[in-house]
Amino acid sequence: GGKVLSLAETQPSAEEELLHPLALNPWKNHGRVKRDWIIPPIRVSENSKQVPEDLVQIKSDKIFTGEVIYKLEGPGVDQEPKNLFEIDDKTGVIRSKRPLDREKYNSFTLKAFALSPSGERLENPTTIEIMVLDQNDNRPAFTQRQFVGTVAEFSIPGTSVMSVSATDADDPNTENAALSYFILGQESIPANAITKTMFGINNLTGAIYTRDVGLDREVVHGFRLKLQVADMGGMGLTSEGEAIIHVSDINNHAPQFSPDKNRRENEIGRVNVSDRDDPGTRNWGAEYSITNNPEGHFAIYTDFATNQGVLAVVKPLDYETQKEHTLILTVKNLSPLSNKAPNVPLSTATVLISVVNENEAPHFIDDPIKIVALESVLPGTLLIGNIAFDPDNSALRYEIIRDPERWLDINRQTGDIVVKRALNMRSPHVRNNIYNAAVKVTDSEGVSVTAIVAITLKETNDFPPLLLPLSGSVCSSGSSRHGLILTALDEDNHPHAEPFDFKIPTDLSINWTLIQINGTHVMLQPLVELDVGDYAVTVLVTDSGSPALSSYAQVNVTVCVCDSFGDCNSKAGVVLKSSVGISFIALIIIMTCVAFLLFLLLLAVAMTACGRRHHIKKDTGLLVGESEDDIRDNVFNYDEQGGGEEDENAFSIDLLWNPHDTPSYPGTLPLGSGFPRSKQPLRKDAPHNLPSPTYPRRPPADPTDIEDYINDGLEAADNDPNVPPYDTALIYDFEGDGSVAGSLSSIATGSSDGDQDYDYLNDWGPRFQKLANMYDPR
């Protein structure tokens, strides 16, 4: 058997019917065994407005006696995205229910089934492949809002500048995503500097290149291009973008000395040059030299901010020896001159320097002034001296102009820097262990200079390690896997902190040992099996500083019995392990006070209960107090019923009884009225209609008399021929859920609740606790 695919609008030709007799004419008998075949993919255009739209019809070519039901499963039907396709369960026509979007789902693979009305699968399922055809419903878009590129000035035509790119969400295998690039317009920077078309673009790749000559950076600095991209090979949807192209400088101009018109007063020692190349580049930057400087008194360097040549004295000048110096200066660019530049000689300039006998500024010996100090250095310690000198040997005046932590002090006459306050490496002004300050020195004529003071702080061992925790618990078994983990806290940094050394003093190490875990942790364990209780162990911990610092600590250890997981079961151990830190002596005092308070409370309760029992009348029963009515019922024994109160196979006892009809037993439960009367069974081990013995009626004078009271009642019940043969003591046990009896809240009493006092039931022990709760006035 198999399936037959048919398109509703397809009329097969004779040739198609000959090639595909099974597919196009499913009802024709071809005289051979039919078999399953693969249905070619069904192509559906996206964004179709004709929905619902019949896509394909499947039919089974098997002959069935009953009805055939067609079902469809898969993505687009009962899986996400749902409700895109459906199938007519009678005709097998598959339809699209909503427009499809190829950019979300480009294909669907469905399973079609032929089922009987009872849901039985009649044959193997058929795979239906639906391909979504693309439409040009997405515009192309440039990958950047603005593209930026650079081209060197005087580049020849055809020079590659940059590439732009765009994307299209349509099918890349169709013309809908075939992109083409265009330049719509060109704008020079500054505007109208160049009007001819200077750039072109490759329509397929988006590569931008130069088309013409004339790129002079001194004339134009850049271009702004307006771009367009279109799909369908340039005939479809379009989008626009922008490209900025900067014209970079080449060294096509040699520097030239400028006349002294740029010279300013008090700026002797500077020379100016002019260069038409791009400012700030190596093509514009000047490099100066002095041609006649035999004694090396002078040097010249470039101020790259202004491109000026700065003259400086590097060796002292003697006014009496030579009052004037004539220097010849030359200048060239930092980059070699381009071969496209005019062939001109190097520019030179002559500088006349007159030596003036005037005061010179003081000088620092080092700048920055570097100092290395320990962080533990004491206030008043000298850090450094002799930090500056004056060429004119005039008196100098020193001062600290920057010291954020106020750690330093300086002698105003000598310049000696001393420690004013204790240093601290953890200051926020100490970075990478360096503290920066600033000092100024001024000569007698008011000329001053400043320098940085850089103090490198060295770590010292200032703090001893502190042991923690100071309390905990260990197992009495001394297992190697369980113990108290100890560590230490040190406020110093490396190398004056860990690794720590833990030790127990020799006279205390008989019963305890320390097992090293790593450089910061040890495990405290008993060497022998100790009795359960509290112990104080002294531990010495030492850091790795130089010199090393140590501290003793007493650890309060609770030895307790542990379970298999190593957890301590001792309550005292739990308390001692808490962060509160209660000592053993304080714990003993607290427990003694609690025990004494409990003793006083029990004594008060006993005296109150004893007083209340004197108000119970003699021979009036246990539960009724001063009432003259006795509401107690017979003793019930449940040992042989097995099903609790819901076991209705046991005998029934008359619940509408008269207090004078049957005897009363100690420990019986009072029951309410309202139950039907039934005949009481008689004992078979005693003669009938004999008088019953006398049962004890007195209430117990003290809770210790309850046992005698119950035993007397049992003895009387054993000799009573008029009661059922269930003469054992009543056992208050769990009887199961539910009861056929009514609520105990309806139990009748001989007096009101306000007249009754049942507090003495709490003194009778756990067997009477439930009864006491029933009559608790609270």
PDB file of C-alpha atoms in Angstrom, residues 149-152 154-164 181-183 185-186 196-213 215 223 225 227 243-247:
ATOM      1  CA  GLY A 149      38.296  55.642   5.496  1.00  0.00           C
ATOM      2  CA  THR A 150      41.600  57.388   4.709  1.00  0.00           C
ATOM      3  CA  VAL A 151      43.495  58.098   1.521  1.00  0.00           C
ATOM      4  CA  ALA A 152      46.922  59.719   1.230  1.00  0.00           C
ATOM      5  CA  PHE A 154      48.375  62.868  -4.220  1.00  0.00           C
ATOM      6  CA  SER A 155      47.250  59.215  -4.560  1.00  0.00           C
ATOM      7  CA  ILE A 156      47.068  58.008  -8.145  1.00  0.00           C
ATOM      8  CA  PRO A 157      43.713  56.942  -9.736  1.00  0.00           C
ATOM      9  CA  GLY A 158      42.690  53.392  -8.866  1.00  0.00           C
ATOM     10  CA  THR A 159      44.060  53.540  -5.306  1.00  0.00           C
ATOM     11  CA  SER A 160      41.880  51.466  -2.955  1.00  0.00           C
ATOM     12  CA  VAL A 161      40.391  53.607  -0.182  1.00  0.00           C
ATOM     13  CA  MET A 162      37.904  51.451   1.761  1.00  0.00           C
ATOM     14  CA  SER A 163      35.017  48.981   1.407  1.00  0.00           C
ATOM     15  CA  VAL A 164      31.382  49.275   2.440  1.00  0.00           C
ATOM     16  CA  TYR A 181      26.306  49.601  -4.615  1.00  0.00           C
ATOM     17  CA  PHE A 182      26.256  53.198  -5.932  1.00  0.00           C
ATOM     18  CA  ILE A 183      27.701  56.628  -5.053  1.00  0.00           C
ATOM     19  CA  GLY A 185      26.857  62.303  -4.347  1.00  0.00           C
ATOM     20  CA  GLN A 186      30.197  63.776  -3.228  1.00  0.00           C
ATOM     21  CA  LYS A 196      35.217  66.980  -9.829  1.00  0.00           C
ATOM     22  CA  THR A 197      34.332  63.354  -9.091  1.00  0.00           C
ATOM     23  CA  MET A 198      37.241  61.910  -7.126  1.00  0.00           C
ATOM     24  CA  PHE A 199      35.926  58.455  -6.128  1.00  0.00           C
ATOM     25  CA  GLY A 200      34.222  55.439  -7.641  1.00  0.00           C
ATOM     26  CA  ILE A 201      32.724  52.223  -6.196  1.00  0.00           C
ATOM     27  CA  ASN A 202      32.626  48.597  -7.292  1.00  0.00           C
ATOM     28  CA  ASN A 203      28.920  47.777  -7.703  1.00  0.00           C
ATOM     29  CA  LEU A 204      29.299  44.162  -6.619  1.00  0.00           C
ATOM     30  CA  THR A 205      31.874  44.347  -3.797  1.00  0.00           C
ATOM     31  CA  GLY A 206      31.343  47.866  -2.419  1.00  0.00           C
ATOM     32  CA  ALA A 207      35.077  48.733  -2.708  1.00  0.00           C
ATOM     33  CA  ILE A 208      35.685  52.504  -3.025  1.00  0.00           C
ATOM     34  CA  TYR A 209      38.693  53.732  -5.057  1.00  0.00           C
ATOM     35  CA  THR A 210      40.148  56.987  -6.418  1.00  0.00           C
ATOM     36  CA  ARG A 211      39.132  58.061  -9.948  1.00  0.00           C
ATOM     37  CA  ASP A 212      41.115  61.262 -10.486  1.00  0.00           C
ATOM     38  CA  VAL A 213      44.244  63.151  -9.408  1.00  0.00           C
ATOM     39  CA  LEU A 215      44.122  65.166  -3.725  1.00  0.00           C
ATOM     40  CA  PHE A 223      35.125  64.037   1.469  1.00  0.00           C
ATOM     41  CA  LEU A 225      30.079  60.435   0.061  1.00  0.00           C
ATOM     42  CA  LEU A 227      25.944  55.880  -0.821  1.00  0.00           C
ATOM     43  CA  ALA A 243      31.078  57.362   3.943  1.00  0.00           C
ATOM     44  CA  ILE A 244      33.663  59.830   5.311  1.00  0.00           C
ATOM     45  CA  ILE A 245      37.078  59.793   3.603  1.00  0.00           C
ATOM     46  CA  HIS A 246      39.965  61.677   5.235  1.00  0.00           C
ATOM     47  CA  VAL A 247      42.910  62.885   3.146  1.00  0.00           C
TER      48      VAL A 247
END
